[in-house]
Amino acid sequence: METKASTRVGQGIPATEKRTVALQRPKNEELRSRSREGRYGHRDATMILVCYRHVLRVGELCGLRWDQFDFEQGLVHVHRLKNGRPSVHPIRGMEIRALRRLKREQVPASPYVFTTERRGPMSTAGFRKLLARVGEAAGMPFPIHPHMLRHSGGYKLANDGVDTRALQHWFGHKNIQNTVRYTELAADRFKSF
């Protein structure tokens, strides 16, 4: 904003100029390093991987704690919500490496596996928003939500020929009717007839 001081009339003193310069705030991309996958790309990718592989509900995923993992044996103890049956799932090489890296990089250490910038556990709403952004970035023609990972994991296992009873225990379902939906749509269910 510029202002001019008035000239003193009849005194021949030239007008003085007073200028104030507005400070320009740097743009966000100059302040923060943000790659295409975000500042926490490894954490986000690991969350999606674990949610899909273990057909977790969003609350089960966000509530995961390090003491549920046994890296030596390659196991994760899954505590189910909605009165589901707890189970023990194997974890494989890629998943173990991703989780170990996440644990190494978690400073300060937290009892929760997936934490936020403020070092608290990731909230279910935060993961929903994260997954919606990932879906948009991937160009998905419909909105993505966390339960889709659970369903897609179930359909994948059913299409791979996993027994319905085994699938029921993997999901933690008490009633097999909740599991049957995944086997009804298997494209090659009559292949061996």
mmCIF file of N, CA, C and O in Angstrom, residues 116-179:
data_model
loop_
_atom_site.group_PDB
_atom_site.id
_atom_site.type_symbol
_atom_site.label_atom_id
_atom_site.label_comp_id
_atom_site.label_asym_id
_atom_site.label_seq_id
_atom_site.Cartn_x
_atom_site.Cartn_y
_atom_site.Cartn_z
ATOM 1 N N THR A 116 0.084 -40.460 13.014
ATOM 2 C CA THR A 116 -0.046 -39.229 12.243
ATOM 3 C C THR A 116 1.166 -38.345 12.477
ATOM 4 O O THR A 116 2.074 -38.693 13.235
ATOM 5 N N GLU A 117 1.138 -37.186 11.849
ATOM 6 C CA GLU A 117 2.200 -36.207 12.001
ATOM 7 C C GLU A 117 2.348 -35.771 13.461
ATOM 8 O O GLU A 117 3.416 -35.425 13.907
ATOM 9 N N ARG A 118 1.248 -35.811 14.192
ATOM 10 C CA ARG A 118 1.259 -35.416 15.610
ATOM 11 C C ARG A 118 1.581 -36.576 16.535
ATOM 12 O O ARG A 118 1.409 -36.498 17.737
ATOM 13 N N ARG A 119 1.977 -37.697 15.960
ATOM 14 C CA ARG A 119 2.440 -38.892 16.688
ATOM 15 C C ARG A 119 1.340 -39.664 17.398
ATOM 16 O O ARG A 119 1.621 -40.547 18.186
ATOM 17 N N GLY A 120 0.089 -39.348 17.133
ATOM 18 C CA GLY A 120 -1.014 -40.128 17.676
ATOM 19 C C GLY A 120 -1.420 -41.192 16.667
ATOM 20 O O GLY A 120 -0.960 -41.187 15.520
ATOM 21 N N PRO A 121 -2.281 -42.127 17.062
ATOM 22 C CA PRO A 121 -2.718 -43.151 16.109
ATOM 23 C C PRO A 121 -3.548 -42.531 14.986
ATOM 24 O O PRO A 121 -4.260 -41.551 15.204
ATOM 25 N N MET A 122 -3.433 -43.070 13.798
ATOM 26 C CA MET A 122 -4.227 -42.607 12.655
ATOM 27 C C MET A 122 -5.699 -42.828 12.978
ATOM 28 O O MET A 122 -6.078 -43.897 13.482
ATOM 29 N N SER A 123 -6.529 -41.847 12.702
ATOM 30 C CA SER A 123 -7.957 -41.983 12.962
ATOM 31 C C SER A 123 -8.632 -42.662 11.770
ATOM 32 O O SER A 123 -8.109 -42.659 10.650
ATOM 33 N N THR A 124 -9.801 -43.203 12.016
ATOM 34 C CA THR A 124 -10.543 -43.854 10.932
ATOM 35 C C THR A 124 -10.941 -42.823 9.875
ATOM 36 O O THR A 124 -10.869 -43.103 8.684
ATOM 37 N N ALA A 125 -11.320 -41.628 10.311
ATOM 38 C CA ALA A 125 -11.678 -40.570 9.358
ATOM 39 C C ALA A 125 -10.466 -40.156 8.535
ATOM 40 O O ALA A 125 -10.578 -39.898 7.329
ATOM 41 N N GLY A 126 -9.290 -40.095 9.168
ATOM 42 C CA GLY A 126 -8.067 -39.752 8.451
ATOM 43 C C GLY A 126 -7.742 -40.765 7.374
ATOM 44 O O GLY A 126 -7.341 -40.406 6.261
ATOM 45 N N PHE A 127 -7.921 -42.056 7.681
ATOM 46 C CA PHE A 127 -7.644 -43.084 6.679
ATOM 47 C C PHE A 127 -8.667 -43.040 5.548
ATOM 48 O O PHE A 127 -8.328 -43.234 4.387
ATOM 49 N N ARG A 128 -9.937 -42.764 5.886
ATOM 50 C CA ARG A 128 -10.956 -42.641 4.843
ATOM 51 C C ARG A 128 -10.591 -41.523 3.861
ATOM 52 O O ARG A 128 -10.687 -41.689 2.650
ATOM 53 N N LYS A 129 -10.182 -40.388 4.402
ATOM 54 C CA LYS A 129 -9.800 -39.251 3.549
ATOM 55 C C LYS A 129 -8.569 -39.586 2.716
ATOM 56 O O LYS A 129 -8.502 -39.251 1.528
ATOM 57 N N LEU A 130 -7.604 -40.227 3.335
ATOM 58 C CA LEU A 130 -6.386 -40.626 2.628
ATOM 59 C C LEU A 130 -6.727 -41.534 1.452
ATOM 60 O O LEU A 130 -6.257 -41.329 0.336
ATOM 61 N N LEU A 131 -7.573 -42.525 1.695
ATOM 62 C CA LEU A 131 -7.927 -43.482 0.647
ATOM 63 C C LEU A 131 -8.742 -42.808 -0.449
ATOM 64 O O LEU A 131 -8.579 -43.138 -1.634
ATOM 65 N N ALA A 132 -9.591 -41.859 -0.097
ATOM 66 C CA ALA A 132 -10.351 -41.121 -1.105
ATOM 67 C C ALA A 132 -9.405 -40.331 -2.007
ATOM 68 O O ALA A 132 -9.580 -40.308 -3.235
ATOM 69 N N ARG A 133 -8.378 -39.703 -1.416
ATOM 70 C CA ARG A 133 -7.387 -38.963 -2.216
ATOM 71 C C ARG A 133 -6.604 -39.902 -3.128
ATOM 72 O O ARG A 133 -6.326 -39.577 -4.280
ATOM 73 N N VAL A 134 -6.253 -41.070 -2.623
ATOM 74 C CA VAL A 134 -5.523 -42.055 -3.429
ATOM 75 C C VAL A 134 -6.387 -42.498 -4.610
ATOM 76 O O VAL A 134 -5.900 -42.612 -5.737
ATOM 77 N N GLY A 135 -7.661 -42.722 -4.370
ATOM 78 C CA GLY A 135 -8.579 -43.110 -5.440
ATOM 79 C C GLY A 135 -8.705 -42.039 -6.511
ATOM 80 O O GLY A 135 -8.704 -42.339 -7.707
ATOM 81 N N GLU A 136 -8.788 -40.779 -6.078
ATOM 82 C CA GLU A 136 -8.861 -39.670 -7.041
ATOM 83 C C GLU A 136 -7.575 -39.577 -7.851
ATOM 84 O O GLU A 136 -7.603 -39.394 -9.066
ATOM 85 N N ALA A 137 -6.435 -39.700 -7.162
ATOM 86 C CA ALA A 137 -5.135 -39.622 -7.853
ATOM 87 C C ALA A 137 -4.964 -40.768 -8.848
ATOM 88 O O ALA A 137 -4.315 -40.603 -9.876
ATOM 89 N N ALA A 138 -5.564 -41.915 -8.545
ATOM 90 C CA ALA A 138 -5.478 -43.065 -9.441
ATOM 91 C C ALA A 138 -6.460 -42.968 -10.602
ATOM 92 O O ALA A 138 -6.445 -43.802 -11.507
ATOM 93 N N GLY A 139 -7.324 -41.953 -10.564
ATOM 94 C CA GLY A 139 -8.289 -41.763 -11.643
ATOM 95 C C GLY A 139 -9.470 -42.711 -11.581
ATOM 96 O O GLY A 139 -10.078 -43.000 -12.616
ATOM 97 N N MET A 140 -9.794 -43.183 -10.389
ATOM 98 C CA MET A 140 -10.938 -44.088 -10.248
ATOM 99 C C MET A 140 -12.218 -43.319 -10.573
ATOM 100 O O MET A 140 -12.390 -42.192 -10.131
ATOM 101 N N PRO A 141 -13.143 -43.924 -11.317
ATOM 102 C CA PRO A 141 -14.360 -43.216 -11.720
ATOM 103 C C PRO A 141 -15.436 -43.154 -10.627
ATOM 104 O O PRO A 141 -16.512 -42.634 -10.859
ATOM 105 N N PHE A 142 -15.142 -43.682 -9.459
ATOM 106 C CA PHE A 142 -16.092 -43.683 -8.344
ATOM 107 C C PHE A 142 -15.309 -43.451 -7.054
ATOM 108 O O PHE A 142 -14.101 -43.682 -7.003
ATOM 109 N N PRO A 143 -15.974 -42.979 -6.001
ATOM 110 C CA PRO A 143 -15.260 -42.744 -4.740
ATOM 111 C C PRO A 143 -14.824 -44.053 -4.082
ATOM 112 O O PRO A 143 -15.541 -45.043 -4.107
ATOM 113 N N ILE A 144 -13.633 -44.034 -3.491
ATOM 114 C CA ILE A 144 -13.067 -45.221 -2.846
ATOM 115 C C ILE A 144 -13.213 -45.065 -1.336
ATOM 116 O O ILE A 144 -12.957 -43.999 -0.787
ATOM 117 N N HIS A 145 -13.612 -46.131 -0.666
ATOM 118 C CA HIS A 145 -13.678 -46.121 0.800
ATOM 119 C C HIS A 145 -12.994 -47.375 1.343
ATOM 120 O O HIS A 145 -12.825 -48.365 0.621
ATOM 121 N N PRO A 146 -12.566 -47.350 2.611
ATOM 122 C CA PRO A 146 -11.760 -48.444 3.170
ATOM 123 C C PRO A 146 -12.397 -49.828 3.109
ATOM 124 O O PRO A 146 -11.697 -50.816 2.941
ATOM 125 N N HIS A 147 -13.712 -49.914 3.229
ATOM 126 C CA HIS A 147 -14.333 -51.243 3.242
ATOM 127 C C HIS A 147 -14.181 -51.943 1.890
ATOM 128 O O HIS A 147 -14.281 -53.163 1.803
ATOM 129 N N MET A 148 -13.902 -51.165 0.847
ATOM 130 C CA MET A 148 -13.667 -51.767 -0.472
ATOM 131 C C MET A 148 -12.419 -52.639 -0.457
ATOM 132 O O MET A 148 -12.343 -53.635 -1.174
ATOM 133 N N LEU A 149 -11.435 -52.273 0.369
ATOM 134 C CA LEU A 149 -10.238 -53.102 0.490
ATOM 135 C C LEU A 149 -10.585 -54.455 1.109
ATOM 136 O O LEU A 149 -10.071 -55.487 0.693
ATOM 137 N N ARG A 150 -11.458 -54.442 2.095
ATOM 138 C CA ARG A 150 -11.901 -55.682 2.745
ATOM 139 C C ARG A 150 -12.635 -56.565 1.737
ATOM 140 O O ARG A 150 -12.355 -57.759 1.612
ATOM 141 N N HIS A 151 -13.561 -55.965 0.995
ATOM 142 C CA HIS A 151 -14.320 -56.744 0.018
ATOM 143 C C HIS A 151 -13.423 -57.265 -1.108
ATOM 144 O O HIS A 151 -13.526 -58.430 -1.502
ATOM 145 N N SER A 152 -12.557 -56.417 -1.609
ATOM 146 C CA SER A 152 -11.701 -56.870 -2.720
ATOM 147 C C SER A 152 -10.756 -57.979 -2.272
ATOM 148 O O SER A 152 -10.490 -58.912 -3.030
ATOM 149 N N GLY A 153 -10.266 -57.901 -1.022
ATOM 150 C CA GLY A 153 -9.435 -58.983 -0.493
ATOM 151 C C GLY A 153 -10.211 -60.289 -0.404
ATOM 152 O O GLY A 153 -9.703 -61.361 -0.731
ATOM 153 N N GLY A 154 -11.466 -60.194 0.024
ATOM 154 C CA GLY A 154 -12.315 -61.383 0.116
ATOM 155 C C GLY A 154 -12.605 -62.002 -1.234
ATOM 156 O O GLY A 154 -12.521 -63.224 -1.407
ATOM 157 N N TYR A 155 -12.941 -61.166 -2.222
ATOM 158 C CA TYR A 155 -13.201 -61.691 -3.566
ATOM 159 C C TYR A 155 -11.950 -62.298 -4.172
ATOM 160 O O TYR A 155 -12.004 -63.320 -4.850
ATOM 161 N N LYS A 156 -10.811 -61.690 -3.926
ATOM 162 C CA LYS A 156 -9.542 -62.234 -4.447
ATOM 163 C C LYS A 156 -9.293 -63.626 -3.878
ATOM 164 O O LYS A 156 -8.978 -64.562 -4.608
ATOM 165 N N LEU A 157 -9.444 -63.777 -2.565
ATOM 166 C CA LEU A 157 -9.207 -65.080 -1.939
ATOM 167 C C LEU A 157 -10.212 -66.119 -2.429
ATOM 168 O O LEU A 157 -9.848 -67.271 -2.698
ATOM 169 N N ALA A 158 -11.477 -65.717 -2.562
ATOM 170 C CA ALA A 158 -12.496 -66.648 -3.051
ATOM 171 C C ALA A 158 -12.196 -67.063 -4.485
ATOM 172 O O ALA A 158 -12.318 -68.247 -4.835
ATOM 173 N N ASN A 159 -11.794 -66.129 -5.321
ATOM 174 C CA ASN A 159 -11.462 -66.455 -6.719
ATOM 175 C C ASN A 159 -10.207 -67.305 -6.820
ATOM 176 O O ASN A 159 -10.023 -68.021 -7.801
ATOM 177 N N ASP A 160 -9.337 -67.231 -5.813
ATOM 178 C CA ASP A 160 -8.145 -68.083 -5.776
ATOM 179 C C ASP A 160 -8.474 -69.494 -5.315
ATOM 180 O O ASP A 160 -7.598 -70.342 -5.256
ATOM 181 N N GLY A 161 -9.736 -69.743 -4.948
ATOM 182 C CA GLY A 161 -10.160 -71.080 -4.563
ATOM 183 C C GLY A 161 -10.033 -71.393 -3.085
ATOM 184 O O GLY A 161 -10.077 -72.561 -2.686
ATOM 185 N N VAL A 162 -9.894 -70.370 -2.232
ATOM 186 C CA VAL A 162 -9.799 -70.603 -0.786
ATOM 187 C C VAL A 162 -11.131 -71.150 -0.290
ATOM 188 O O VAL A 162 -12.201 -70.666 -0.661
ATOM 189 N N ASP A 163 -11.065 -72.183 0.534
ATOM 190 C CA ASP A 163 -12.231 -72.825 1.116
ATOM 191 C C ASP A 163 -13.079 -71.804 1.883
ATOM 192 O O ASP A 163 -12.553 -70.927 2.564
ATOM 193 N N THR A 164 -14.401 -71.917 1.790
ATOM 194 C CA THR A 164 -15.309 -70.959 2.416
ATOM 195 C C THR A 164 -15.136 -70.929 3.939
ATOM 196 O O THR A 164 -15.174 -69.860 4.544
ATOM 197 N N ARG A 165 -14.936 -72.076 4.560
ATOM 198 C CA ARG A 165 -14.723 -72.098 6.022
ATOM 199 C C ARG A 165 -13.431 -71.397 6.404
ATOM 200 O O ARG A 165 -13.372 -70.653 7.374
ATOM 201 N N ALA A 166 -12.375 -71.622 5.636
ATOM 202 C CA ALA A 166 -11.105 -70.944 5.902
ATOM 203 C C ALA A 166 -11.261 -69.437 5.709
ATOM 204 O O ALA A 166 -10.742 -68.637 6.492
ATOM 205 N N LEU A 167 -11.997 -69.067 4.673
ATOM 206 C CA LEU A 167 -12.268 -67.654 4.404
ATOM 207 C C LEU A 167 -13.051 -67.025 5.556
ATOM 208 O O LEU A 167 -12.786 -65.879 5.952
ATOM 209 N N GLN A 168 -13.995 -67.775 6.103
ATOM 210 C CA GLN A 168 -14.779 -67.293 7.242
ATOM 211 C C GLN A 168 -13.870 -66.950 8.416
ATOM 212 O O GLN A 168 -14.009 -65.901 9.038
ATOM 213 N N HIS A 169 -12.916 -67.805 8.721
ATOM 214 C CA HIS A 169 -12.013 -67.560 9.840
ATOM 215 C C HIS A 169 -11.033 -66.427 9.533
ATOM 216 O O HIS A 169 -10.648 -65.681 10.429
ATOM 217 N N TRP A 170 -10.623 -66.298 8.267
ATOM 218 C CA TRP A 170 -9.726 -65.205 7.871
ATOM 219 C C TRP A 170 -10.412 -63.857 8.102
ATOM 220 O O TRP A 170 -9.814 -62.903 8.575
ATOM 221 N N PHE A 171 -11.708 -63.795 7.757
ATOM 222 C CA PHE A 171 -12.491 -62.574 7.953
ATOM 223 C C PHE A 171 -12.869 -62.342 9.414
ATOM 224 O O PHE A 171 -13.175 -61.222 9.798
ATOM 225 N N GLY A 172 -12.909 -63.405 10.199
ATOM 226 C CA GLY A 172 -13.356 -63.286 11.578
ATOM 227 C C GLY A 172 -14.864 -63.307 11.711
ATOM 228 O O GLY A 172 -15.417 -62.908 12.736
ATOM 229 N N HIS A 173 -15.560 -63.791 10.671
ATOM 230 C CA HIS A 173 -17.023 -63.852 10.710
ATOM 231 C C HIS A 173 -17.482 -64.964 11.644
ATOM 232 O O HIS A 173 -16.944 -66.065 11.595
ATOM 233 N N LYS A 174 -18.470 -64.681 12.465
ATOM 234 C CA LYS A 174 -19.054 -65.736 13.302
ATOM 235 C C LYS A 174 -20.064 -66.547 12.504
ATOM 236 O O LYS A 174 -20.224 -67.734 12.718
ATOM 237 N N ASN A 175 -20.766 -65.894 11.583
ATOM 238 C CA ASN A 175 -21.784 -66.554 10.781
ATOM 239 C C ASN A 175 -21.260 -66.727 9.357
ATOM 240 O O ASN A 175 -20.853 -65.760 8.713
ATOM 241 N N ILE A 176 -21.304 -67.934 8.847
ATOM 242 C CA ILE A 176 -20.766 -68.208 7.510
ATOM 243 C C ILE A 176 -21.566 -67.510 6.413
ATOM 244 O O ILE A 176 -21.056 -67.275 5.318
ATOM 245 N N GLN A 177 -22.819 -67.126 6.701
ATOM 246 C CA GLN A 177 -23.629 -66.420 5.705
ATOM 247 C C GLN A 177 -22.987 -65.102 5.288
ATOM 248 O O GLN A 177 -23.169 -64.637 4.168
ATOM 249 N N ASN A 178 -22.222 -64.503 6.200
ATOM 250 C CA ASN A 178 -21.534 -63.252 5.866
ATOM 251 C C ASN A 178 -20.359 -63.491 4.926
ATOM 252 O O ASN A 178 -19.902 -62.564 4.264
ATOM 253 N N THR A 179 -19.875 -64.714 4.876
ATOM 254 C CA THR A 179 -18.723 -65.048 4.045
ATOM 255 C C THR A 179 -19.142 -65.567 2.680
ATOM 256 O O THR A 179 -18.424 -65.388 1.699
#
